[in-house]
Tab-separated table of N, CA and C in Angstrom:
chain	number	residue	atom	x	y	z
B	2	MET	N	13.834	37.963	-6.673
B	2	MET	CA	14.856	37.723	-5.655
B	2	MET	C	16.185	38.384	-6.052
B	3	MET	N	16.541	38.297	-7.321
B	3	MET	CA	17.790	38.902	-7.784
B	3	MET	C	17.771	40.412	-7.576
B	4	MET	N	16.626	41.043	-7.826
B	4	MET	CA	16.489	42.493	-7.627
B	4	MET	C	16.737	42.838	-6.161
B	5	ILE	N	16.158	42.048	-5.267
B	5	ILE	CA	16.323	42.297	-3.824
B	5	ILE	C	17.799	42.189	-3.459
B	6	MET	N	18.478	41.158	-3.995
B	6	MET	CA	19.910	40.963	-3.725
B	6	MET	C	20.698	42.185	-4.184
B	7	MET	N	20.409	42.658	-5.393
B	7	MET	CA	21.119	43.813	-5.951
B	7	MET	C	20.924	45.035	-5.064
B	8	VAL	N	19.681	45.277	-4.647
B	8	VAL	CA	19.371	46.436	-3.799
B	8	VAL	C	20.141	46.344	-2.493
B	9	MET	N	20.153	45.146	-1.885
B	9	MET	CA	20.871	44.943	-0.620
B	9	MET	C	22.351	45.270	-0.793
B	10	VAL	N	22.956	44.764	-1.865
B	10	VAL	CA	24.389	44.990	-2.112
B	10	VAL	C	24.664	46.480	-2.255
B	11	VAL	N	23.822	47.179	-3.018
B	11	VAL	CA	24.008	48.622	-3.242
B	11	VAL	C	23.924	49.374	-1.919
B	12	VAL	N	22.904	49.046	-1.114
B	12	VAL	CA	22.728	49.715	0.190
B	12	VAL	C	23.950	49.495	1.065
B	13	VAL	N	24.440	48.258	1.091
B	13	VAL	CA	25.614	47.919	1.909
B	13	VAL	C	26.821	48.737	1.472
B	14	VAL	N	27.061	48.807	0.164
B	14	VAL	CA	28.220	49.541	-0.370
B	14	VAL	C	28.116	51.015	-0.001
B	15	VAL	N	26.927	51.587	-0.177
B	15	VAL	CA	26.713	53.012	0.146
B	15	VAL	C	26.989	53.261	1.625
B	16	ALA	N	26.476	52.370	2.476
B	16	ALA	CA	26.671	52.511	3.925
B	16	ALA	C	28.160	52.481	4.266
B	17	MET	N	28.891	51.554	3.643
B	17	MET	CA	30.333	51.447	3.891
B	17	MET	C	31.046	52.738	3.488
B	18	VAL	N	30.724	53.257	2.304
B	18	VAL	CA	31.371	54.482	1.800
B	18	VAL	C	31.097	55.644	2.756
B	19	VAL	N	29.836	55.771	3.180
B	19	VAL	CA	29.453	56.857	4.095
B	19	VAL	C	30.239	56.745	5.393
B	20	ALA	N	30.359	55.522	5.929
B	20	ALA	CA	31.088	55.301	7.186
B	20	ALA	C	32.549	55.725	7.037
B	21	VAL	N	33.174	55.339	5.924
B	21	VAL	CA	34.586	55.684	5.691
B	21	VAL	C	34.747	57.198	5.598
B	22	VAL	N	33.845	57.862	4.867
B	22	VAL	CA	33.918	59.331	4.700
B	22	VAL	C	33.786	60.022	6.048
B	23	LEU	N	32.823	59.568	6.863
B	23	LEU	CA	32.637	60.150	8.198
B	23	LEU	C	33.882	59.969	9.049
B	24	MET	N	34.485	58.777	8.969
B	24	MET	CA	35.737	58.519	9.700
B	24	MET	C	36.805	59.517	9.311
B	25	LEU	N	36.983	59.715	8.000
B	25	LEU	CA	38.013	60.641	7.501
B	25	LEU	C	37.734	62.067	7.983
B	26	LEU	N	36.463	62.492	7.927
B	26	LEU	CA	36.097	63.837	8.386
B	26	LEU	C	36.436	64.013	9.866
B	27	LEU	N	36.074	63.006	10.687
B	27	LEU	CA	36.383	63.060	12.116
B	27	LEU	C	37.896	63.182	12.336
B	28	LEU	N	38.657	62.391	11.592
B	28	LEU	CA	40.119	62.432	11.712
B	28	LEU	C	40.649	63.819	11.361
B	29	MET	N	40.133	64.401	10.275
B	29	MET	CA	40.562	65.742	9.855
B	29	MET	C	40.285	66.761	10.944
B	30	ILE	N	39.064	66.709	11.499
B	30	ILE	CA	38.673	67.674	12.555
B	30	ILE	C	39.594	67.524	13.757
B	31	MET	N	39.826	66.256	14.137
B	31	MET	CA	40.681	66.003	15.300
B	31	MET	C	42.099	66.521	15.048
B	32	MET	N	42.615	66.315	13.846
B	32	MET	CA	43.964	66.770	13.496
B	32	MET	C	44.045	68.295	13.583
B	33	ILE	N	43.002	68.985	13.086
B	33	ILE	CA	42.982	70.456	13.135
B	33	ILE	C	43.021	70.920	14.592
B	34	ILE	N	42.200	70.241	15.435
B	34	ILE	CA	42.166	70.612	16.859
B	34	ILE	C	43.545	70.412	17.472
B	35	VAL	N	44.181	69.280	17.129
B	35	VAL	CA	45.521	68.981	17.656
B	35	VAL	C	46.508	70.075	17.227
B	36	MET	N	46.439	70.459	15.954
B	36	MET	CA	47.344	71.497	15.456
B	36	MET	C	47.099	72.825	16.174
B	37	MET	N	45.822	73.096	16.494
B	37	MET	CA	45.489	74.344	17.198
B	37	MET	C	46.121	74.345	18.586
B	38	MET	N	46.020	73.178	19.254
B	38	MET	CA	46.589	73.095	20.599
B	38	MET	C	48.117	73.093	20.514
B	39	MET	N	48.769	73.870	21.368
B	39	MET	CA	50.232	73.977	21.322
B	39	MET	C	50.902	73.198	22.462
B	40	ARG	N	50.166	72.944	23.531
B	40	ARG	CA	50.784	72.260	24.672
B	40	ARG	C	50.983	70.774	24.347
B	41	MET	N	52.103	70.241	24.701
B	41	MET	CA	52.470	68.863	24.377
B	41	MET	C	51.560	67.843	25.076
B	42	ILE	N	51.266	68.112	26.369
B	42	ILE	CA	50.477	67.143	27.157
B	42	ILE	C	49.095	66.965	26.527
B	43	ILE	N	48.462	68.087	26.207
B	43	ILE	CA	47.120	68.042	25.612
B	43	ILE	C	47.194	67.333	24.261
B	44	ARG	N	48.259	67.648	23.504
B	44	ARG	CA	48.439	67.026	22.192
B	44	ARG	C	48.528	65.497	22.349
B	45	MET	N	49.290	65.058	23.313
B	45	MET	CA	49.446	63.615	23.576
B	45	MET	C	48.091	62.988	23.927
B	46	MET	N	47.365	63.666	24.804
B	46	MET	CA	46.045	63.174	25.226
B	46	MET	C	45.132	62.996	24.010
B	47	ILE	N	45.129	64.035	23.148
B	47	ILE	CA	44.251	64.006	21.971
B	47	ILE	C	44.684	62.893	21.015
B	48	MET	N	46.015	62.685	20.886
B	48	MET	CA	46.511	61.610	20.012
B	48	MET	C	46.020	60.253	20.520
B	49	ILE	N	46.064	60.064	21.846
B	49	ILE	CA	45.580	58.812	22.446
B	49	ILE	C	44.089	58.646	22.159
B	50	MET	N	43.355	59.747	22.316
B	50	MET	CA	41.913	59.725	22.017
B	50	MET	C	41.668	59.343	20.559
B	51	MET	N	42.517	59.931	19.675
B	51	MET	CA	42.406	59.633	18.243
B	51	MET	C	42.587	58.139	17.994
B	52	LEU	N	43.617	57.572	18.625
B	52	LEU	CA	43.889	56.147	18.460
B	52	LEU	C	42.692	55.319	18.939
B	53	LEU	N	42.148	55.720	20.101
B	53	LEU	CA	40.986	55.008	20.648
B	53	LEU	C	39.801	55.083	19.674
B	54	LEU	N	39.580	56.304	19.145
B	54	LEU	CA	38.499	56.491	18.168
B	54	LEU	C	38.701	55.603	16.943
B	55	MET	N	39.959	55.566	16.464
B	55	MET	CA	40.277	54.728	15.306
B	55	MET	C	39.955	53.264	15.602
B	56	MET	N	40.346	52.829	16.798
B	56	MET	CA	40.086	51.440	17.193
B	56	MET	C	38.588	51.159	17.203
B	57	ILE	N	37.844	52.092	17.814
B	57	ILE	CA	36.384	51.930	17.918
B	57	ILE	C	35.772	51.882	16.519
B	58	MET	N	36.219	52.798	15.641
B	58	MET	CA	35.684	52.857	14.276
B	58	MET	C	35.983	51.547	13.533
B	59	MET	N	37.221	51.063	13.692
B	59	MET	CA	37.590	49.801	13.043
B	59	MET	C	36.694	48.672	13.531
B	60	MET	N	36.446	48.643	14.832
B	60	MET	CA	35.569	47.619	15.415
B	60	MET	C	34.172	47.732	14.806
B	61	MET	N	33.695	48.982	14.713
B	61	MET	CA	32.360	49.219	14.143
B	61	MET	C	32.295	48.695	12.711
B	62	ILE	N	33.322	49.036	11.930
B	62	ILE	CA	33.340	48.610	10.517
B	62	ILE	C	33.398	47.086	10.432
B	63	MET	N	34.216	46.477	11.306
B	63	MET	CA	34.326	45.011	11.311
B	63	MET	C	32.980	44.383	11.641
B	64	THR	N	32.300	44.937	12.651
B	64	THR	CA	30.988	44.397	13.041
B	64	THR	C	29.990	44.581	11.893
B	65	MET	N	30.058	45.737	11.229
B	65	MET	CA	29.181	45.991	10.081
B	65	MET	C	29.418	44.969	8.983
B	66	LEU	N	30.707	44.717	8.709
B	66	LEU	CA	31.063	43.732	7.681
B	66	LEU	C	30.543	42.351	8.067
B	67	MET	N	30.718	42.009	9.341
B	67	MET	CA	30.250	40.701	9.813
B	67	MET	C	28.741	40.588	9.624
B	68	MET	N	28.027	41.669	10.005
B	68	MET	CA	26.566	41.687	9.857
B	68	MET	C	26.175	41.522	8.387
B	69	ILE	N	26.884	42.247	7.518
B	69	ILE	CA	26.600	42.186	6.076
B	69	ILE	C	26.829	40.769	5.563
B	70	ILE	N	27.950	40.175	5.986
B	70	ILE	CA	28.277	38.813	5.545
B	70	ILE	C	27.182	37.850	6.019
B	71	MET	N	26.758	38.031	7.279
B	71	MET	CA	25.703	37.170	7.829
B	71	MET	C	24.423	37.316	7.011
B	72	MET	N	24.051	38.569	6.690
B	72	MET	CA	22.846	38.830	5.904
B	72	MET	C	22.939	38.161	4.538
B	73	LEU	N	24.103	38.303	3.883
B	73	LEU	CA	24.296	37.694	2.568
B	73	LEU	C	24.184	36.178	2.660
B	74	MET	N	24.770	35.599	3.734
B	74	MET	CA	24.703	34.146	3.928
B	74	MET	C	23.243	33.711	4.076
B	75	LEU	N	22.478	34.480	4.883
B	75	LEU	CA	21.060	34.155	5.078
B	75	LEU	C	20.299	34.233	3.756
B	76	LEU	N	20.580	35.276	2.969
B	76	LEU	CA	19.928	35.425	1.671
B	76	LEU	C	20.263	34.247	0.756
B	77	LEU	N	21.551	33.840	0.774
B	77	LEU	CA	21.957	32.694	-0.038
B	77	LEU	C	21.222	31.428	0.402
B	78	LEU	N	21.108	31.257	1.739
B	78	LEU	CA	20.386	30.092	2.266
B	78	LEU	C	18.935	30.107	1.795
B	79	LEU	N	18.301	31.287	1.882
B	79	LEU	CA	16.920	31.415	1.421
B	79	LEU	C	16.806	31.066	-0.064
B	80	MET	N	17.752	31.571	-0.863
B	80	MET	CA	17.755	31.276	-2.303
B	80	MET	C	17.863	29.779	-2.538
B	81	MET	N	18.779	29.129	-1.787
B	81	MET	CA	18.980	27.677	-1.926
B	81	MET	C	17.693	26.936	-1.597
B	82	ILE	N	17.041	27.338	-0.495
B	82	ILE	CA	15.799	26.687	-0.066
B	82	ILE	C	14.735	26.844	-1.148
B	83	MET	N	14.626	28.085	-1.700
B	83	MET	CA	13.646	28.344	-2.756
B	83	MET	C	13.906	27.443	-3.967
B	84	ILE	N	15.182	27.349	-4.372
B	84	ILE	CA	15.546	26.531	-5.538
B	84	ILE	C	15.177	25.075	-5.276
B	85	VAL	N	15.503	24.596	-4.066
B	85	VAL	CA	15.201	23.206	-3.706
B	85	VAL	C	13.699	22.961	-3.773
B	86	MET	N	12.934	23.905	-3.222
B	86	MET	CA	11.469	23.775	-3.237
B	86	MET	C	10.957	23.687	-4.673
B	87	ILE	N	11.455	24.587	-5.543
B	87	ILE	CA	11.005	24.616	-6.946
B	87	ILE	C	11.341	23.282	-7.616
B	88	VAL	N	12.567	22.793	-7.371
B	88	VAL	CA	12.997	21.526	-7.979
B	88	VAL	C	12.097	20.392	-7.517
B	89	MET	N	11.803	20.363	-6.197
B	89	MET	CA	10.947	19.308	-5.641
B	89	MET	C	9.570	19.338	-6.299
B	90	ILE	N	9.012	20.542	-6.436
B	90	ILE	CA	7.665	20.680	-7.027
B	90	ILE	C	7.703	20.171	-8.470
B	91	ARG	N	8.734	20.564	-9.224
B	91	ARG	CA	8.850	20.136	-10.621
B	91	ARG	C	8.975	18.618	-10.703
B	92	ARG	N	9.774	18.044	-9.778
B	92	ARG	CA	9.954	16.590	-9.773
B	92	ARG	C	8.617	15.903	-9.541
B	93	ARG	N	7.854	16.409	-8.569
B	93	ARG	CA	6.540	15.825	-8.273
B	93	ARG	C	5.653	15.854	-9.514
B	94	LYS	N	5.628	17.009	-10.187
B	94	LYS	CA	4.807	17.158	-11.396
B	94	LYS	C	5.238	16.156	-12.464
B	95	SER	N	6.562	16.072	-12.691
B	95	SER	CA	7.070	15.165	-13.731
B	95	SER	C	6.759	13.718	-13.359
B	96	ARG	N	6.850	13.370	-12.062
B	96	ARG	CA	6.531	12.009	-11.630
B	96	ARG	C	5.083	11.663	-11.938
B	97	SER	N	4.174	12.580	-11.596
B	97	SER	CA	2.755	12.311	-11.840
B	97	SER	C	2.513	12.145	-13.352
B	98	LYS	N	3.191	12.955	-14.180
B	98	LYS	CA	3.048	12.833	-15.640
B	98	LYS	C	3.563	11.475	-16.107
B	99	ARG	N	4.728	11.074	-15.559
B	99	ARG	CA	5.303	9.779	-15.939
B	99	ARG	C	4.353	8.645	-15.594
B	100	ARG	N	3.777	8.709	-14.404
B	100	ARG	CA	2.843	7.663	-13.981
B	100	ARG	C	1.685	7.540	-14.970
B	101	SER	N	1.098	8.691	-15.337
B	101	SER	CA	-0.045	8.662	-16.260
B	101	SER	C	0.399	8.105	-17.619
B	102	ARG	N	1.607	8.468	-18.083
B	102	ARG	CA	2.114	7.950	-19.358
B	102	ARG	C	2.293	6.433	-19.283
B	103	ARG	N	2.908	5.966	-18.167
B	103	ARG	CA	3.132	4.531	-17.994
B	103	ARG	C	1.805	3.781	-18.036
B	104	GLY	N	0.811	4.338	-17.348
B	104	GLY	CA	-0.514	3.718	-17.339
B	104	GLY	C	-1.051	3.579	-18.753
B	105	LYS	N	-0.925	4.624	-19.560
B	105	LYS	CA	-1.419	4.606	-20.947
B	105	LYS	C	-0.669	3.567	-21.772
B	106	GLU	N	0.685	3.532	-21.590
B	106	GLU	CA	1.495	2.563	-22.337
B	106	GLU	C	1.070	1.141	-21.988
B	107	ASP	N	0.879	0.876	-20.693
B	107	ASP	CA	0.455	-0.456	-20.247
B	107	ASP	C	-0.876	-0.816	-20.903
B	108	GLU	N	-1.789	0.141	-20.932
B	108	GLU	CA	-3.109	-0.093	-21.540
B	108	GLU	C	-2.953	-0.514	-22.996
B	109	GLU	N	-2.126	0.250	-23.736
B	109	GLU	CA	-1.935	-0.054	-25.158
B	109	GLU	C	-1.400	-1.468	-25.346
B	110	VAL	N	-0.408	-1.836	-24.523
B	110	VAL	CA	0.200	-3.166	-24.631
B	110	VAL	C	-0.845	-4.231	-24.363
B	111	THR	N	-1.636	-4.063	-23.290
B	111	THR	CA	-2.639	-5.082	-22.936
B	111	THR	C	-3.726	-5.148	-24.011
B	112	ASN	N	-4.057	-3.987	-24.585
B	112	ASN	CA	-5.069	-4.002	-25.659
B	112	ASN	C	-4.593	-4.841	-26.842
B	113	GLU	N	-3.309	-4.706	-27.158
B	113	GLU	CA	-2.777	-5.494	-28.274
B	113	GLU	C	-2.821	-6.990	-27.968
B	114	LYS	N	-2.441	-7.375	-26.735
B	114	LYS	CA	-2.357	-8.798	-26.370
B	114	LYS	C	-3.744	-9.405	-26.183
B	115	VAL	N	-4.517	-8.826	-25.228
B	115	VAL	CA	-5.811	-9.432	-24.876
B	115	VAL	C	-6.873	-8.342	-24.824
B	116	ASP	N	-8.024	-8.589	-25.400
B	116	ASP	CA	-9.104	-7.603	-25.397
B	116	ASP	C	-9.956	-7.712	-24.137
B	117	ASP	N	-10.014	-8.885	-23.498
B	117	ASP	CA	-10.895	-9.115	-22.340
B	117	ASP	C	-10.421	-8.328	-21.124
B	118	VAL	N	-9.114	-8.060	-20.989
B	118	VAL	CA	-8.560	-7.402	-19.792
B	118	VAL	C	-8.805	-5.890	-19.846
B	119	ASP	N	-9.424	-5.416	-20.905
B	119	ASP	CA	-9.611	-3.984	-21.142
B	119	ASP	C	-10.350	-3.312	-19.987
B	120	ASP	N	-11.386	-3.955	-19.415
B	120	ASP	CA	-12.202	-3.346	-18.363
B	120	ASP	C	-11.356	-3.055	-17.120
B	121	ASP	N	-10.509	-4.011	-16.735
B	121	ASP	CA	-9.670	-3.821	-15.546
B	121	ASP	C	-8.739	-2.622	-15.737
B	122	GLU	N	-8.139	-2.511	-16.903
B	122	GLU	CA	-7.204	-1.417	-17.164
B	122	GLU	C	-7.903	-0.067	-17.056
B	123	GLU	N	-9.142	0.029	-17.516
B	123	GLU	CA	-9.886	1.282	-17.416
B	123	GLU	C	-10.091	1.673	-15.964
B	124	ASP	N	-10.366	0.689	-15.109
B	124	ASP	CA	-10.536	0.974	-13.679
B	124	ASP	C	-9.248	1.564	-13.104
B	125	ASP	N	-8.084	0.966	-13.484
B	125	ASP	CA	-6.797	1.476	-12.995
B	125	ASP	C	-6.608	2.932	-13.410
B	126	ASP	N	-6.982	3.234	-14.642
B	126	ASP	CA	-6.837	4.605	-15.144
B	126	ASP	C	-7.691	5.562	-14.308
B	127	ASP	N	-8.915	5.129	-13.946
B	127	ASP	CA	-9.786	5.963	-13.106
B	127	ASP	C	-9.121	6.227	-11.767
B	128	ASN	N	-8.497	5.201	-11.199
B	128	ASN	CA	-7.794	5.380	-9.927
B	128	ASN	C	-6.690	6.425	-10.068
B	129	GLY	N	-5.969	6.371	-11.182
B	129	GLY	CA	-4.920	7.361	-11.433
B	129	GLY	C	-5.500	8.768	-11.464
B	130	ASP	N	-6.659	8.932	-12.134
B	130	ASP	CA	-7.319	10.244	-12.173
B	130	ASP	C	-7.688	10.699	-10.776
B	131	LYS	N	-8.198	9.758	-9.964
B	131	LYS	CA	-8.570	10.095	-8.584
B	131	LYS	C	-7.361	10.589	-7.804
B	132	GLU	N	-6.214	9.905	-7.999
B	132	GLU	CA	-4.985	10.328	-7.318
B	132	GLU	C	-4.608	11.740	-7.728
B	133	GLU	N	-4.729	12.023	-9.040
B	133	GLU	CA	-4.381	13.364	-9.524
B	133	GLU	C	-5.303	14.424	-8.927
B	134	THR	N	-6.605	14.095	-8.830
B	134	THR	CA	-7.543	15.062	-8.247
B	134	THR	C	-7.233	15.272	-6.774
B	135	LYS	N	-6.844	14.197	-6.082
B	135	LYS	CA	-6.462	14.328	-4.668
B	135	LYS	C	-5.266	15.260	-4.534
B	136	GLU	N	-4.286	15.094	-5.420
B	136	GLU	CA	-3.105	15.961	-5.388
B	136	GLU	C	-3.506	17.410	-5.623
B	137	LYS	N	-4.406	17.636	-6.573
B	137	LYS	CA	-4.869	19.000	-6.853
B	137	LYS	C	-5.552	19.604	-5.636
B	138	LYS	N	-6.404	18.784	-4.972
B	138	LYS	CA	-7.097	19.266	-3.767
B	138	LYS	C	-6.098	19.643	-2.688
B	139	ARG	N	-5.076	18.784	-2.511
B	139	ARG	CA	-4.040	19.071	-1.507
B	139	ARG	C	-3.341	20.383	-1.825
B	140	LYS	N	-3.004	20.586	-3.096
B	140	LYS	CA	-2.330	21.826	-3.501
B	140	LYS	C	-3.202	23.042	-3.196
B	141	LYS	N	-4.508	22.930	-3.502
B	141	LYS	CA	-5.433	24.033	-3.225
B	141	LYS	C	-5.490	24.336	-1.738
B	142	GLU	N	-5.564	23.276	-0.930
B	142	GLU	CA	-5.599	23.458	0.532
B	142	GLU	C	-4.334	24.149	1.015
B	143	LYS	N	-3.166	23.733	0.481
B	143	LYS	CA	-1.895	24.357	0.854
B	143	LYS	C	-1.905	25.836	0.518
B	144	GLU	N	-2.373	26.169	-0.698
B	144	GLU	CA	-2.419	27.577	-1.110
B	144	GLU	C	-3.319	28.391	-0.186
B	145	GLN	N	-4.470	27.813	0.182
B	145	GLN	CA	-5.388	28.529	1.080
B	145	GLN	C	-4.741	28.758	2.437
B	146	SER	N	-4.042	27.739	2.951
B	146	SER	CA	-3.386	27.882	4.254
B	146	SER	C	-2.299	28.961	4.171
B	147	TRP	N	-1.567	29.014	3.038
B	147	TRP	CA	-0.550	30.050	2.862
B	147	TRP	C	-1.190	31.444	2.880
B	148	ARG	N	-2.346	31.566	2.206
B	148	ARG	CA	-3.018	32.873	2.147
B	148	ARG	C	-3.475	33.317	3.526
B	149	ARG	N	-3.934	32.349	4.327
B	149	ARG	CA	-4.369	32.685	5.705
B	149	ARG	C	-3.199	33.205	6.508
């Protein structure tokens, strides 16, 4: 994701530089034409055209900047969503590990206190394993649906 962000930033910067250079070239050409023309009326007309062109170019650059900002915002949102998803998945994994640890600790405690309750605790542990296998199956199904 970081590589994609870097590439996007580079492309945006290059595009901006190219746009500015083209603007300057257009201005230079227009100025040369104005200097060539000697009549005042035509010169005035061309100056007005130049101003209009400048306005249009500024608008274009502003819209480009807005688009770039929007794209960056979307990328940031995507990054945030990805991070949240990763955190959620990690939390789920850690929770399932904690549950299995708690089950083992409970077993040890009950074994120390009473030996007769041992059979019931083993059944609970089996249920925990079943839950874990169900979670694994769900994950596999999700992955298959993503691949489709």
